[in-house]
Coordinates of C-alpha atoms in Angstrom, one line a residue:
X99 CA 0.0 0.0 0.0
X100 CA 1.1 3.2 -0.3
X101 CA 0.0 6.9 -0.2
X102 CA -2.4 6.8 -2.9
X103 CA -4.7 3.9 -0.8
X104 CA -4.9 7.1 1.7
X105 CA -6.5 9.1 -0.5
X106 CA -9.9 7.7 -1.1
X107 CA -10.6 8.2 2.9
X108 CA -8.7 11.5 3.0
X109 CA -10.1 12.9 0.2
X110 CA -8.4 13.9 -3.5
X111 CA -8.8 17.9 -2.8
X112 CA -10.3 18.4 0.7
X113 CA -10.1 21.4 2.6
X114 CA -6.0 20.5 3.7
X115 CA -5.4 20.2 0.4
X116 CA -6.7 23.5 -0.9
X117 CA -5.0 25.3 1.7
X118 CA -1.8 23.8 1.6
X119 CA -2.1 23.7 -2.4
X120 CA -3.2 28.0 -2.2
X121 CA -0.2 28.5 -0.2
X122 CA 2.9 26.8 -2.2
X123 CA 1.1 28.5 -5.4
X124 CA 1.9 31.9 -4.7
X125 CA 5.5 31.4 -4.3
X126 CA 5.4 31.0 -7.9
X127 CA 5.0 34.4 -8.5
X128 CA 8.1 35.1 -6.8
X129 CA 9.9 33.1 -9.4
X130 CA 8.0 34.3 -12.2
X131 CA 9.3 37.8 -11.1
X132 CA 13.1 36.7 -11.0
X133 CA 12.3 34.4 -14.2
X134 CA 11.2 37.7 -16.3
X135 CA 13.2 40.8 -14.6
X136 CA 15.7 40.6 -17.0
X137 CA 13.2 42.4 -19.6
X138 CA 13.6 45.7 -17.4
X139 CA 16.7 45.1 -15.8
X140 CA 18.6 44.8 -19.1
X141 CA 16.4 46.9 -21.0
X142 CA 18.2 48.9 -23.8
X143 CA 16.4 52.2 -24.5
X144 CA 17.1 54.9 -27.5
X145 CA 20.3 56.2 -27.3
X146 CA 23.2 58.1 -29.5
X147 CA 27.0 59.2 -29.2
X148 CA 28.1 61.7 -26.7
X149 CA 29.5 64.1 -28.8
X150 CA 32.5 65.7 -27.7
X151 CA 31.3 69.2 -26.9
X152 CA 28.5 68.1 -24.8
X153 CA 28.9 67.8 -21.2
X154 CA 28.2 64.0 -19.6
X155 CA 25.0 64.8 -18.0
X156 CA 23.6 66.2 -22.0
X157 CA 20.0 64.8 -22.6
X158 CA 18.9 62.4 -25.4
X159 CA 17.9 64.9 -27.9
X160 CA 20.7 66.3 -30.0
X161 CA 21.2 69.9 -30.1
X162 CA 19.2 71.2 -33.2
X163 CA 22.6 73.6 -33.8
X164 CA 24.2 70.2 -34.9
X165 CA 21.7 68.0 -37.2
X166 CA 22.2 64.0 -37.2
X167 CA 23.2 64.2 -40.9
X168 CA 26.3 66.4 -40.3
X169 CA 27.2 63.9 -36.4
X170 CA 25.9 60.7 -37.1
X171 CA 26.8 58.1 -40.2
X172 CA 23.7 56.8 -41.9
X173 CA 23.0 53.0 -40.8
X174 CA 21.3 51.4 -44.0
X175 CA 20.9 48.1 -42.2
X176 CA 18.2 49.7 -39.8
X177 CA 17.4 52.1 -41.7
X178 CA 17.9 55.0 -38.9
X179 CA 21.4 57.2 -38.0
X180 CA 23.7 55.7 -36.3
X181 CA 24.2 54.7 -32.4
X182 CA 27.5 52.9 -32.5
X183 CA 29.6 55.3 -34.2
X184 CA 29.9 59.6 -35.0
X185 CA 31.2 61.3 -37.4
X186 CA 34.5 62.7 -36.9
X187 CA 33.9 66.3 -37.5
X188 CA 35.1 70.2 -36.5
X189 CA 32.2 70.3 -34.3
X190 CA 31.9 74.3 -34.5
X191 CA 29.2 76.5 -35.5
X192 CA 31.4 77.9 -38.6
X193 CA 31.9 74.2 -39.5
X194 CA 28.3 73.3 -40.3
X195 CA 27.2 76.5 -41.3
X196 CA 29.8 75.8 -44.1
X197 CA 27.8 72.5 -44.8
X198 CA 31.4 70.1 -44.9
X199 CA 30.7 67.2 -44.6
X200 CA 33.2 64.8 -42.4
X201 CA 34.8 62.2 -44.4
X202 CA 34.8 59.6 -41.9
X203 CA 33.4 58.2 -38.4
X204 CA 35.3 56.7 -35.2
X205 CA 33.7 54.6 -32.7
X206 CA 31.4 56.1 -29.4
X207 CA 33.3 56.7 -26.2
X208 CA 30.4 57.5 -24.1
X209 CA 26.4 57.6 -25.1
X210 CA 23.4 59.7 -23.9
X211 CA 20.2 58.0 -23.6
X212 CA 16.8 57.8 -23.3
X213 CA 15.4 58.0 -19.6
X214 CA 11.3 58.6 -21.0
X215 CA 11.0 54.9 -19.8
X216 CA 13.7 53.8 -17.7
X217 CA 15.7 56.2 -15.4
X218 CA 18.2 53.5 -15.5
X219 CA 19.0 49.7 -16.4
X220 CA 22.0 47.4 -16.5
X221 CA 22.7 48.6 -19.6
X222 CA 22.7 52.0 -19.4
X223 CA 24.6 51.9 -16.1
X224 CA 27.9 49.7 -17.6
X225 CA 26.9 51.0 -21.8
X226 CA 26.7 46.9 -22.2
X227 CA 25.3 48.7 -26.0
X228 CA 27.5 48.1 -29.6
X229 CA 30.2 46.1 -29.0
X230 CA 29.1 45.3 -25.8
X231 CA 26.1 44.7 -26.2
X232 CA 26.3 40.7 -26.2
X233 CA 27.1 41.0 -22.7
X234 CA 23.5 41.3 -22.1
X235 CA 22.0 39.0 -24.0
X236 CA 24.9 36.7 -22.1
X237 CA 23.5 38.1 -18.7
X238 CA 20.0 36.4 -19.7
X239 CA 21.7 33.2 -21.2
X240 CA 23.8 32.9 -18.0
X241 CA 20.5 32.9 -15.7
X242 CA 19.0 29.4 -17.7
X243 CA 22.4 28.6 -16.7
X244 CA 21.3 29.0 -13.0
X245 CA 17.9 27.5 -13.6
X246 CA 19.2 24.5 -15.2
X247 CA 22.3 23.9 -12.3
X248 CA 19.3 24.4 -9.8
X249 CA 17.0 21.7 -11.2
X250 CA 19.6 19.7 -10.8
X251 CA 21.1 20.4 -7.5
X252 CA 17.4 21.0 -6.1
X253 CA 16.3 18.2 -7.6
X254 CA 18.4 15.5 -6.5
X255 CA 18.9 17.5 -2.5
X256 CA 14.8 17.7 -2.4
X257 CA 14.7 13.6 -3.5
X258 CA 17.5 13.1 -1.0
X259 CA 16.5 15.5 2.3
X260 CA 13.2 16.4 1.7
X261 CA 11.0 19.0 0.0
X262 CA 10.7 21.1 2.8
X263 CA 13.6 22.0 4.1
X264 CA 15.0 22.4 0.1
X265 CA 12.4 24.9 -0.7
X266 CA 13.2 26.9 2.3
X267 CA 17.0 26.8 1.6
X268 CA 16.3 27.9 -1.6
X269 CA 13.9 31.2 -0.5
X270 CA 17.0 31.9 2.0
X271 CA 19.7 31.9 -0.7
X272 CA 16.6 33.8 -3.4
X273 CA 16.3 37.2 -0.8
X274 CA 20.5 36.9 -0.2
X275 CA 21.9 36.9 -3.4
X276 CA 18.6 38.8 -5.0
X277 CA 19.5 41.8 -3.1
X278 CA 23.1 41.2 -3.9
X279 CA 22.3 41.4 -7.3
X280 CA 20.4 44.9 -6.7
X281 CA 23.8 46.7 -5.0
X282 CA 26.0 45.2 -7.4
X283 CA 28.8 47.1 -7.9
X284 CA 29.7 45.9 -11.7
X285 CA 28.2 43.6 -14.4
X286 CA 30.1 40.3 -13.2
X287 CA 28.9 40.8 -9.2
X288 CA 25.6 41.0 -11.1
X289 CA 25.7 38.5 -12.9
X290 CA 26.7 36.0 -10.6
X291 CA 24.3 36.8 -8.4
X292 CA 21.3 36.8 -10.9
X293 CA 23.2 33.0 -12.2
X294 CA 22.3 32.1 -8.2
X295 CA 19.5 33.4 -8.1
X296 CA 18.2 31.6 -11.7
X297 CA 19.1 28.2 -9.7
X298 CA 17.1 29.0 -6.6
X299 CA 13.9 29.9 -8.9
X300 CA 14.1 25.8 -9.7
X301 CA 14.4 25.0 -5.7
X302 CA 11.4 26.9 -5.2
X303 CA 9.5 26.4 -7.5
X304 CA 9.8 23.2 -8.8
X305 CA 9.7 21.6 -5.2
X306 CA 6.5 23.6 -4.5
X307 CA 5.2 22.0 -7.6
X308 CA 5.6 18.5 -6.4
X309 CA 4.4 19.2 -3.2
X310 CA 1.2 20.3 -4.4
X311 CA 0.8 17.3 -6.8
X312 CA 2.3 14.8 -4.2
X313 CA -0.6 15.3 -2.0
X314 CA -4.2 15.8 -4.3
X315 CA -5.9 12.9 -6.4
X316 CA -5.0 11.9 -9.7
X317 CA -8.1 13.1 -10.9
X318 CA -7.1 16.6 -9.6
X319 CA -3.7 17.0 -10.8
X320 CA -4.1 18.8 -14.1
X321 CA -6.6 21.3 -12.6
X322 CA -3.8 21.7 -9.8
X323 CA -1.0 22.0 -12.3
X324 CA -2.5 24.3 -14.6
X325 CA -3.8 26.8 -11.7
X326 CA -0.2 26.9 -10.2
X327 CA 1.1 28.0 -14.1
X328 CA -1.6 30.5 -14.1
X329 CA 0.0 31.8 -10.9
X330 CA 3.4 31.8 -12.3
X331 CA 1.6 34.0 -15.4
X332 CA 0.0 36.7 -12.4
X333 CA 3.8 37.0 -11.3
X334 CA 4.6 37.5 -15.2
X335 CA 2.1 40.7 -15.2
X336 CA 2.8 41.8 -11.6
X337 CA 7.0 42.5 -12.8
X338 CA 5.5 45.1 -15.2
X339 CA 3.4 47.3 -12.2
X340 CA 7.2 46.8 -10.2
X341 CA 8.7 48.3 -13.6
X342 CA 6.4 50.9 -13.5
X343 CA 6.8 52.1 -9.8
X344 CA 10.2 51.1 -9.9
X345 CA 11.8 52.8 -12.7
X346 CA 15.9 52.5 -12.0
X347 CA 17.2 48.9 -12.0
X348 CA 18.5 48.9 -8.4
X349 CA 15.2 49.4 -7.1
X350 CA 13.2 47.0 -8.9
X351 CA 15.9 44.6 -8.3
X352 CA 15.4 44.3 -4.6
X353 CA 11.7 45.3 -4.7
X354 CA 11.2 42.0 -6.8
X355 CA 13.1 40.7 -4.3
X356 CA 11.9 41.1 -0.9
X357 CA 8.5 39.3 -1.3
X358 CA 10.6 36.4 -0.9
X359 CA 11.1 37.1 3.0
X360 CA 6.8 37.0 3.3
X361 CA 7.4 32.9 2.7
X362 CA 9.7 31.9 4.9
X363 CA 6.8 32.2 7.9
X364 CA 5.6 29.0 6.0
X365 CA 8.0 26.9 8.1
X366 CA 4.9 26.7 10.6
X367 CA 2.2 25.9 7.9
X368 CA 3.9 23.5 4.9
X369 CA 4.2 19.9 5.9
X370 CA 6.8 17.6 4.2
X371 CA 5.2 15.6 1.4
X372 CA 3.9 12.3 3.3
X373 CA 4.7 10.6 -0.5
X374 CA 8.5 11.3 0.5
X375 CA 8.2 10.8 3.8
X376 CA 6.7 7.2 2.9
X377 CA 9.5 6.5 0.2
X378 CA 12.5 7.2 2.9
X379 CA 10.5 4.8 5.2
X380 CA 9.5 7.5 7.9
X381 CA 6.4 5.8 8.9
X382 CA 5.4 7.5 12.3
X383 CA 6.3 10.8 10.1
X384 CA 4.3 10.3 7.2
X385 CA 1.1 8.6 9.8
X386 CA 1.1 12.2 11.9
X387 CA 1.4 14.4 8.4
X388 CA -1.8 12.3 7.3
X389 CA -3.8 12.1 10.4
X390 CA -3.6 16.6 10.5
X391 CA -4.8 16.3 7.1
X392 CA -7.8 14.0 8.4
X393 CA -8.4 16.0 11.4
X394 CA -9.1 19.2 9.3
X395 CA -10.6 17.0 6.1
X396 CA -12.7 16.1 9.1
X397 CA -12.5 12.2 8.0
X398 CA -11.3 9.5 9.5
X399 CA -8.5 7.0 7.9
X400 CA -8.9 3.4 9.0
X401 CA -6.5 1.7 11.3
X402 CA -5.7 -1.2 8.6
X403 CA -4.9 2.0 6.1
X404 CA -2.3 3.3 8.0
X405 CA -0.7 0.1 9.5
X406 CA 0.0 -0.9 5.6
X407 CA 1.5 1.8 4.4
X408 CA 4.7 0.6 4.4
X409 CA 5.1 -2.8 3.0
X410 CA 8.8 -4.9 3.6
X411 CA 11.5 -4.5 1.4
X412 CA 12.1 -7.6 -0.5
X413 CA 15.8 -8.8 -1.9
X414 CA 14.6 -8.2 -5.4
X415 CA 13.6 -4.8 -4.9
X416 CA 16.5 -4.1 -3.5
X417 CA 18.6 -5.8 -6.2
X418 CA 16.6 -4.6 -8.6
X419 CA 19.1 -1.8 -10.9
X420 CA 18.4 0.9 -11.5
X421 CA 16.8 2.8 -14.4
X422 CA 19.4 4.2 -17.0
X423 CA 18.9 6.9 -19.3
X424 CA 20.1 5.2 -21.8
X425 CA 17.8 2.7 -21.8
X426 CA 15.9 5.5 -23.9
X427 CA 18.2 5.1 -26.5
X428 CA 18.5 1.3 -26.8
X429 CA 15.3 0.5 -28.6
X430 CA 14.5 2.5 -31.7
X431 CA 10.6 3.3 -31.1
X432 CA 11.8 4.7 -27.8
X433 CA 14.5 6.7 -29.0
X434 CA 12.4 8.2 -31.9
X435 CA 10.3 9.3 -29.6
X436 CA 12.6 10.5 -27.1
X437 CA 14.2 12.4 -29.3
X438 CA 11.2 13.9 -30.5
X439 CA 9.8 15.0 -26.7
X440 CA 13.4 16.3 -26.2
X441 CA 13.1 18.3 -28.9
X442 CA 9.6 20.0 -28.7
X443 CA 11.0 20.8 -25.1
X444 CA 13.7 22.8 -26.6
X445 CA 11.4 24.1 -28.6
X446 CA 8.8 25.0 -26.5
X447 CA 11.0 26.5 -23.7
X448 CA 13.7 28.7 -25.7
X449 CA 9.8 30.1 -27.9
X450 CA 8.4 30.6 -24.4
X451 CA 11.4 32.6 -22.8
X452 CA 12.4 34.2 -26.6
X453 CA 8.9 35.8 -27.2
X454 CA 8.6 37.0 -23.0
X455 CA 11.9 38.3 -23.1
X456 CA 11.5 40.2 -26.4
X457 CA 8.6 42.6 -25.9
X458 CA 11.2 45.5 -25.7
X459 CA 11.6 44.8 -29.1
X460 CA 8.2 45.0 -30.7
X461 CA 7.5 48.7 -30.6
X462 CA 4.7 50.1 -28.7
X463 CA 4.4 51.0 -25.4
X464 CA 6.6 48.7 -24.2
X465 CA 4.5 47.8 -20.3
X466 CA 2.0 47.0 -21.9
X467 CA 3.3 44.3 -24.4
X468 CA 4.7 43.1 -21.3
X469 CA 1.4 42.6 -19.6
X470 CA -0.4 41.5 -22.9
X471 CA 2.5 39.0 -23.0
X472 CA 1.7 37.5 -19.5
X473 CA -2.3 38.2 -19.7
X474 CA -2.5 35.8 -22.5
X475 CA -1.5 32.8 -20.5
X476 CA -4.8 32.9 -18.5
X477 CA -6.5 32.2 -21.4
X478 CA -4.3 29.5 -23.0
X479 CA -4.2 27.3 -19.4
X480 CA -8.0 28.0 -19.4
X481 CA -8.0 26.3 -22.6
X482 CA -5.8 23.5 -22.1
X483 CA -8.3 22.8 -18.3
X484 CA -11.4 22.7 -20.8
X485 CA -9.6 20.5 -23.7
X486 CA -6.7 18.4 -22.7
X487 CA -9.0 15.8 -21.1
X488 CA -11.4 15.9 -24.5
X489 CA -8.9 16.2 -27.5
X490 CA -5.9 14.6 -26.5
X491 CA -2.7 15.7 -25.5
X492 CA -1.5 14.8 -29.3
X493 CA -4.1 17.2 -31.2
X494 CA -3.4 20.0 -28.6
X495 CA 0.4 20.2 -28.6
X496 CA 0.3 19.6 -32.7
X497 CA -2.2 22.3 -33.2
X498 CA -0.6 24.6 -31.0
X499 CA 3.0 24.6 -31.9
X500 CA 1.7 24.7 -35.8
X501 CA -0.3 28.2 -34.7
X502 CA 2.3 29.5 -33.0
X503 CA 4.9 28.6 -36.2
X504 CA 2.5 30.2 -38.4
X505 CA 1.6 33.4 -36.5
X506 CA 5.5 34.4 -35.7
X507 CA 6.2 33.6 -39.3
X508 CA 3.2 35.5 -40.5
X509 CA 5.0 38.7 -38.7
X510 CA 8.0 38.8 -41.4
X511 CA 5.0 39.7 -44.5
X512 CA 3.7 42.3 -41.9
X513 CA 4.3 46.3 -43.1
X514 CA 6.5 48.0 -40.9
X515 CA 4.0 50.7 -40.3
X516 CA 1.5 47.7 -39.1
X517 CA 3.0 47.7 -35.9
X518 CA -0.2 47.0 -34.1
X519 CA -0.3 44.1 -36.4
X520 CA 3.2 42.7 -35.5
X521 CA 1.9 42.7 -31.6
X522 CA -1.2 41.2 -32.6
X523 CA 0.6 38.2 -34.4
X524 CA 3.3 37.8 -31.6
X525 CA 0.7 37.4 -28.8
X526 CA -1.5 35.1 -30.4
X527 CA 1.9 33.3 -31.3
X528 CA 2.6 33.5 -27.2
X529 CA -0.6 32.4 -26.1
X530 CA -0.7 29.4 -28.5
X531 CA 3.3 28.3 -27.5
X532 CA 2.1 28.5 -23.8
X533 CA -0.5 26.2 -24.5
X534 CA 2.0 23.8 -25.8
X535 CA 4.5 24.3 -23.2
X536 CA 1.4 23.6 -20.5
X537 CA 0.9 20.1 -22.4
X538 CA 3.8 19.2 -23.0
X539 CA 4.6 18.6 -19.4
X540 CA 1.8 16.0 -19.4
X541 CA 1.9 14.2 -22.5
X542 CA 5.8 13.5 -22.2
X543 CA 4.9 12.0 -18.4
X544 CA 2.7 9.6 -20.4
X545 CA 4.8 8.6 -23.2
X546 CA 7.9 7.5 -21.0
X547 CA 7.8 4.1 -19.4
X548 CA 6.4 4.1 -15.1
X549 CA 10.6 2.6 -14.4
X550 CA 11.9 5.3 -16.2
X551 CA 10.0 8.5 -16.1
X552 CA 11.6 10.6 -13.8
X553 CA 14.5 9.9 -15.8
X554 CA 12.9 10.7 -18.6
X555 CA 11.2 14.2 -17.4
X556 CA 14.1 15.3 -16.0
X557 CA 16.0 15.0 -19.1
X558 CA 13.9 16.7 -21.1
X559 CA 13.6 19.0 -18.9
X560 CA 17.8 19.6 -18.9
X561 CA 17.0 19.7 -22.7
X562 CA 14.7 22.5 -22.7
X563 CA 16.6 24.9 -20.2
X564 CA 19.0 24.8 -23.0
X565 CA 16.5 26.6 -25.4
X566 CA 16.4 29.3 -22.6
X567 CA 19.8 29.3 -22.7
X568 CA 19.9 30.5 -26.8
X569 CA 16.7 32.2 -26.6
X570 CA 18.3 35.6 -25.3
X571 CA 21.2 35.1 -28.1
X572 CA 17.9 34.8 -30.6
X573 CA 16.5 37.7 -29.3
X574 CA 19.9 39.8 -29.8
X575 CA 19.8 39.0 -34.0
X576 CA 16.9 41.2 -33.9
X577 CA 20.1 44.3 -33.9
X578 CA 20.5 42.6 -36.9
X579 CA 17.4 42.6 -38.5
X580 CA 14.3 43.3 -36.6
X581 CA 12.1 40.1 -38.0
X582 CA 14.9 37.6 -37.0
X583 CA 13.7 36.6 -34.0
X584 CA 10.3 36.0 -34.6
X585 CA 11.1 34.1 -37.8
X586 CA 13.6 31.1 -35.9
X587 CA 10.7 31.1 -33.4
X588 CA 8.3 30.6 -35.8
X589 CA 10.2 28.2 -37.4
X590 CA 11.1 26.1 -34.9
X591 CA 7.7 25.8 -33.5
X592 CA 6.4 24.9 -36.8
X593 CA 8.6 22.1 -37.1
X594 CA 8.1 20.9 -33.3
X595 CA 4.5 20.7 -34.3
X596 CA 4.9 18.7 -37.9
X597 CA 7.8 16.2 -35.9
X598 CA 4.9 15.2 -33.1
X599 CA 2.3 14.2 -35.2
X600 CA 4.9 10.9 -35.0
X601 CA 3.8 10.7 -31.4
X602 CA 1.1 8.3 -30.3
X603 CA -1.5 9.3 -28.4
X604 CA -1.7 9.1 -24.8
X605 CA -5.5 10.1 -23.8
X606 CA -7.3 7.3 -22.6
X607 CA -4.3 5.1 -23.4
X608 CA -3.3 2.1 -21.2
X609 CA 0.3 3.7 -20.2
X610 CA 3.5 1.7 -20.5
X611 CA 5.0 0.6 -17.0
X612 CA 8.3 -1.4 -18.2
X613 CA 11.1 -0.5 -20.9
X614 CA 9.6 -3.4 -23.4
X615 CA 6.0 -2.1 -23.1
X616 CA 7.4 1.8 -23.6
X617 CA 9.0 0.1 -26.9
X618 CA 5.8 -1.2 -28.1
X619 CA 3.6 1.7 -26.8
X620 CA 2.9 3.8 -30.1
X621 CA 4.0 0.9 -32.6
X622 CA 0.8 -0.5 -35.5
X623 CA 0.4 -3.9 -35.3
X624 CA 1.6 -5.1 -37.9
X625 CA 5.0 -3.3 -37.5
X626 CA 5.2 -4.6 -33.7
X627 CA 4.5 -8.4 -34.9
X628 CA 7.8 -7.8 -37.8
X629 CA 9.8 -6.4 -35.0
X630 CA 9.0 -9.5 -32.9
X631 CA 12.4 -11.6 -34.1
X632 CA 14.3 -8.8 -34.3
X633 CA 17.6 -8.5 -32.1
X634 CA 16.3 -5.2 -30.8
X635 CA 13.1 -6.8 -29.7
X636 CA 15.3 -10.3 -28.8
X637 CA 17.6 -8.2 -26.3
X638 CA 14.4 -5.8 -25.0
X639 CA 12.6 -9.3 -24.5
X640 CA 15.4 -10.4 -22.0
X641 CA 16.1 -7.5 -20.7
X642 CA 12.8 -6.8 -19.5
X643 CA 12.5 -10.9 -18.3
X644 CA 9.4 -11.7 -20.7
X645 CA 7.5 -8.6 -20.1
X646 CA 6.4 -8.6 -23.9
X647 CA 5.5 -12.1 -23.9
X648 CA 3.0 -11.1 -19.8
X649 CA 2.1 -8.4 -22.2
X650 CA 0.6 -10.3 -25.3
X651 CA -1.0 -13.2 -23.0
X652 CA -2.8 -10.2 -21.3

């Protein structure tokens, strides 16, 4: 027996539940705000040379007296004067009014810029603009960095201590090195300190995530997992009222920061996850953890219930070895369709992060594409809560990566005096690649085998923080050419959808428990009985001691 024989006396989503469930929700809108700073933090407003005759405190707009024709090479790329380089010219009064053009340009020293929307950022602070302007986009790249390390490290230290105590250590080290990253003296203190803080967005809250589906029903664990993503999406809109009442970097930094200290009363509310509590073997633990929950559930769990919670170890469980990741790789079904689910997670991720972290870049008023960008979630989790169950996981995630594909690749035919158009196409591109990103969480827990899921998830999980990892190096072609971004986007999420109608379908599907029946999961019949003499299938068949042959006779 186990914690899931508890739940039909305790109840799937009683009272316990909810409240415990309300609580580890909101700290995932602390992570969203650390998760999407960066837009405002590195933001990279108008700007142009210091000339030499203005003093370092000069405003944005040039002084009429010298015209950007007769200071400023013409940049035919973006079709505007230039911000990386001046013209090397007798800056006098005589000079211009003699209409002499300079016959060459030098680099910018120093630059004035724009404060209409930020008083400061990052990158206005350390000029990380022209040649140093990768810095960054590398700032961004370097904080999926973090997030990966801290799935990881969380990961394994929360499987291996306990949620609990992981999730706090990680809202300890989230305040400490978030307001580090606020008084930063230079861009590498910063930086560090944001990499830190990435990784402690994964101990949060990932482990608050399986806490809340450790302990409700099956039956209630989309509906749980899709209301904690649609707080996650209220942090997304709440960074851009911070931005607003926060206008210089420093501020905003440790402003976003600080709500972190409001969790760490949760020590005296959040129980460790009885499921864990259970798999270490903490009996007396996991009984007290339930019995709270029955006492406010107001039911009652039977004696038998709890005394079999725990059944003995036996010799072949503990010889039994361990799942291998490459066991994924063995069998060629399963590795086609690992390597698909890798892929639409690198897909789905580096889309996800690319089009949040690029509203700076769409034109506008820039706060509210921001809050567009993170309203539009709502309705795309709404959607997956009403569909998911009804159309399969297959038709969603298909349909939605193809919309997204085709509405970021729509935006390159787009005028460039549509801009309201370009917006238009970008959000209902974002909206649709949330809804993939929602399912593909799900579908990919179905289509890996019960011994080696967890494996399997956190794989392609690893996989998909490196498409965070290149999406801010996306997002920086667009100094390029504006339409770059959205056109790799777009073409990546069109291909992630084409590549999964290869997937089988899970919904309603009998889901594979060992490595041969995850080999045969997906496969047509007539294919599975030419495989059946195969030496793939020959060494799968002893590897997994008969478990085809259990499988046929059933």
């Amino acid at each position: 027996m186990g914690y899931d024989d508890v739940l039909p006396h305790l109840g799937s989503f009683g009272p316990y539940q909810r409240r415990i469930f309300f609580l580890v929700c909101l700290p995932a809108i602390s992570c969203a705000f650390h998760k999407l700073a960066g837009v405002f933090l590195l933001a990279k407003p108008d700007h142009r040379c210091l000339l030499p005759f203005e003093a370092d405190n000069a405003t944005f707009v040039s002084d009429p007296d010298f015209p950007p024709n007769m200071t400023y090479p013409w940049d035919a790329v973006n079709s505007k004067w230039s911000t990386c380089e001046r013209l090397q010219a007798n800056f006098t009064s005589q000079y211009f009014e003699a209409g002499i053009p300079a016959n060459h340009s030098v680099s910018c020293e120093k630059w004035v810029y724009d404060d209409t929307m930020y008083v400061s950022s990052t990158v206005t602070e350390w000029d990380l603009v022209c040649s140093k302007s990768w810095l960054s986009a590398t700032s961004d790249a370097l904080f999926m960095v973090g997030v990966l390390l801290g799935s990881i490290i969380f990961g394994h230290m929360s499987d291996k201590l306990g949620r609990k105590p992981i999730f706090f250590a990680s809202l300890v080290i989230q305040v400490i090195f978030g307001v580090l990253a606020g008084i930063a003296p230079e861009y590498l203190t910063y930086t560090i300190s944001r990499i830190v803080v990435g990784a402690t967005t994964s101990g949060v809250f990932l482990v608050a995530y399986v806490l809340a589906m450790e302990m409700v029903g099956p039956s209630w664990r989309l509906f749980a997992g899709t209301i904690m993503m649609m707080f996650f999406s209220v942090g997304y809109m709440l960074t851009a009222a911070f931005a607003y009442f926060f206008p210089g970097w420093r501020a905003l930094q440790i402003a976003l920061t600080l709500p972190g200290l409001l969790f760490l009363c949760y020590w005296w509310f959040i129980p460790e996850s009885a499921r864990w509590l259970l798999s270490k073997r903490r009996k007396e633990d996991a009984i007290a953890n339930i019995q709270k929950a029955a006492a406010e559930n107001k039911v009652t769990i039977p004696t038998e219930v709890l005394d079999n919670l725990i059944e003995p170890e036996t010799k072949e469980d503990i010889d039994k070895p361990a799942p291998s990741l490459f066991d994924l790789f063995k069998y060629p079904n399963l590795r086609k369709k690992s390597l698909l689910i890798f892929f639409d997670w690198f897909v789905n991720s580096g889309t996800y992060y690319g089009l949040s972290w690029n509203t700076n870049n769409l034109g506008g008023n820039i706060l509210l594409n921001f809050v567009i960008s993170g309203a539009v979630e709502i309705p795309a989790y709404t959607f997956l809560l009403l569909t998911l169950n009804r159309w399969g996981r297959k038709t969603i995630l298909c349909g939605c990566m193809l919309m997204a594909g085709t509405m970021l690749l729509l935006t390159m035919a787009v005028p460039e005096d549509k801009n309201w158009l370009i917006i238009l196409l970008a959000m209902l591109g974002k909206l649709a690649i949330t809804a993939s990103y929602g399912t593909i969480y799900i579908f990919s827990a179905e289509q890996f085998p019960t011994v080696i899921r967890n494996v399997g998830l956190g794989a392609a999980s690893m996989v998909a923080r490196f498409g965070g990892i290149l999406a801010p190096y996306i997002n920086f072609l667009g100094d390029i050419w504006k339409p770059f971004p959205m056109i790799i986007f777009g073409a990546m999420a069109f291909a992630g959808g084409l590549l999964s109608l290869f997937l089988p379908e899970t919904l309603n599907q009998t889901l594979p428990d060992t490595v041969a029946e995850g080999e045969r999961f997906g496969l047509k019949k007539n294919k599975d009985l030419d495989m059946g003499n195969s030496e793939e299938m020959v060494e799968l068949k002893n590897h997994t001691n008969g478990d085809v042959r259990k499988s046929e006779e059933a």
